[in-house]
């Protein structure tokens, strides 16, 4: 759980302020840059393509990093950070890879994240982010985790072959709060997100555009209440122009997931309210399900 809670949200199918129109439009993506002037839309391979792997494959390796662009009062605590990098089997430096940032729950580090590799196999670079102290500091637009993410992404793009158009973020519990905190100001840089429990940080400010999202939360979770995730979901439904109508969604594994209709093409929202899983990482929805969802995006 993050240091800040989330406000309650509406239940599925009763989202305030949304239209109840039909399903989505044409396959072509809209002109996002026209709708959100100044929004960055990165594409293509990163500068690190062509550089050989400098670490072991198929295991999380710790890297230390200095985070810049922090307010002066946060440098002492949040300037020196670390992250864990997992390169896939048979890593090919000439191939641009889908790259997934993962955040653990409180009390864990970046090597103890959702095992997305069980679904992505050899097709993704995985990055485990680590909090300072026990939990990520997800306090909206002022969060020190935003420049931390920026610094790690810049280092990765310079040293590994990242597909800049397919960068994702996901997490469990505090890591899910982190995914929501990053997905608002870095929408566009982050193509989509995945959430296992968590909630909506306060003081988010104005988000930079839509983001594709798949969210799982259990109705019996008493550590992170489901209405905290509903608040994050409802924010994304409004930003993505979705309706209140849903249809069943095949997550590639048995699940109660639904897809909201009418969302902006290329920016779907999938909601998976489970029962009986409690405060858990939501495997296999968060592995098989997230990976199926991300790889379906253009």
Coordinates of C-alpha atoms in Angstrom, one line a residue, residues 40-44 157 163-166 188-190:
X40 CA 5.4 13.4 -26.5
X41 CA 4.7 10.4 -28.7
X42 CA 8.0 8.4 -28.8
X43 CA 8.5 5.7 -31.5
X44 CA 11.1 3.5 -32.9
X157 CA 17.2 3.6 -23.6
X163 CA 10.8 -0.3 -28.2
X164 CA 10.0 3.3 -27.3
X165 CA 6.4 2.9 -28.5
X166 CA 5.7 0.0 -26.2
X188 CA 2.2 8.7 -24.1
X189 CA 5.7 7.9 -22.9
X190 CA 4.0 5.0 -21.1

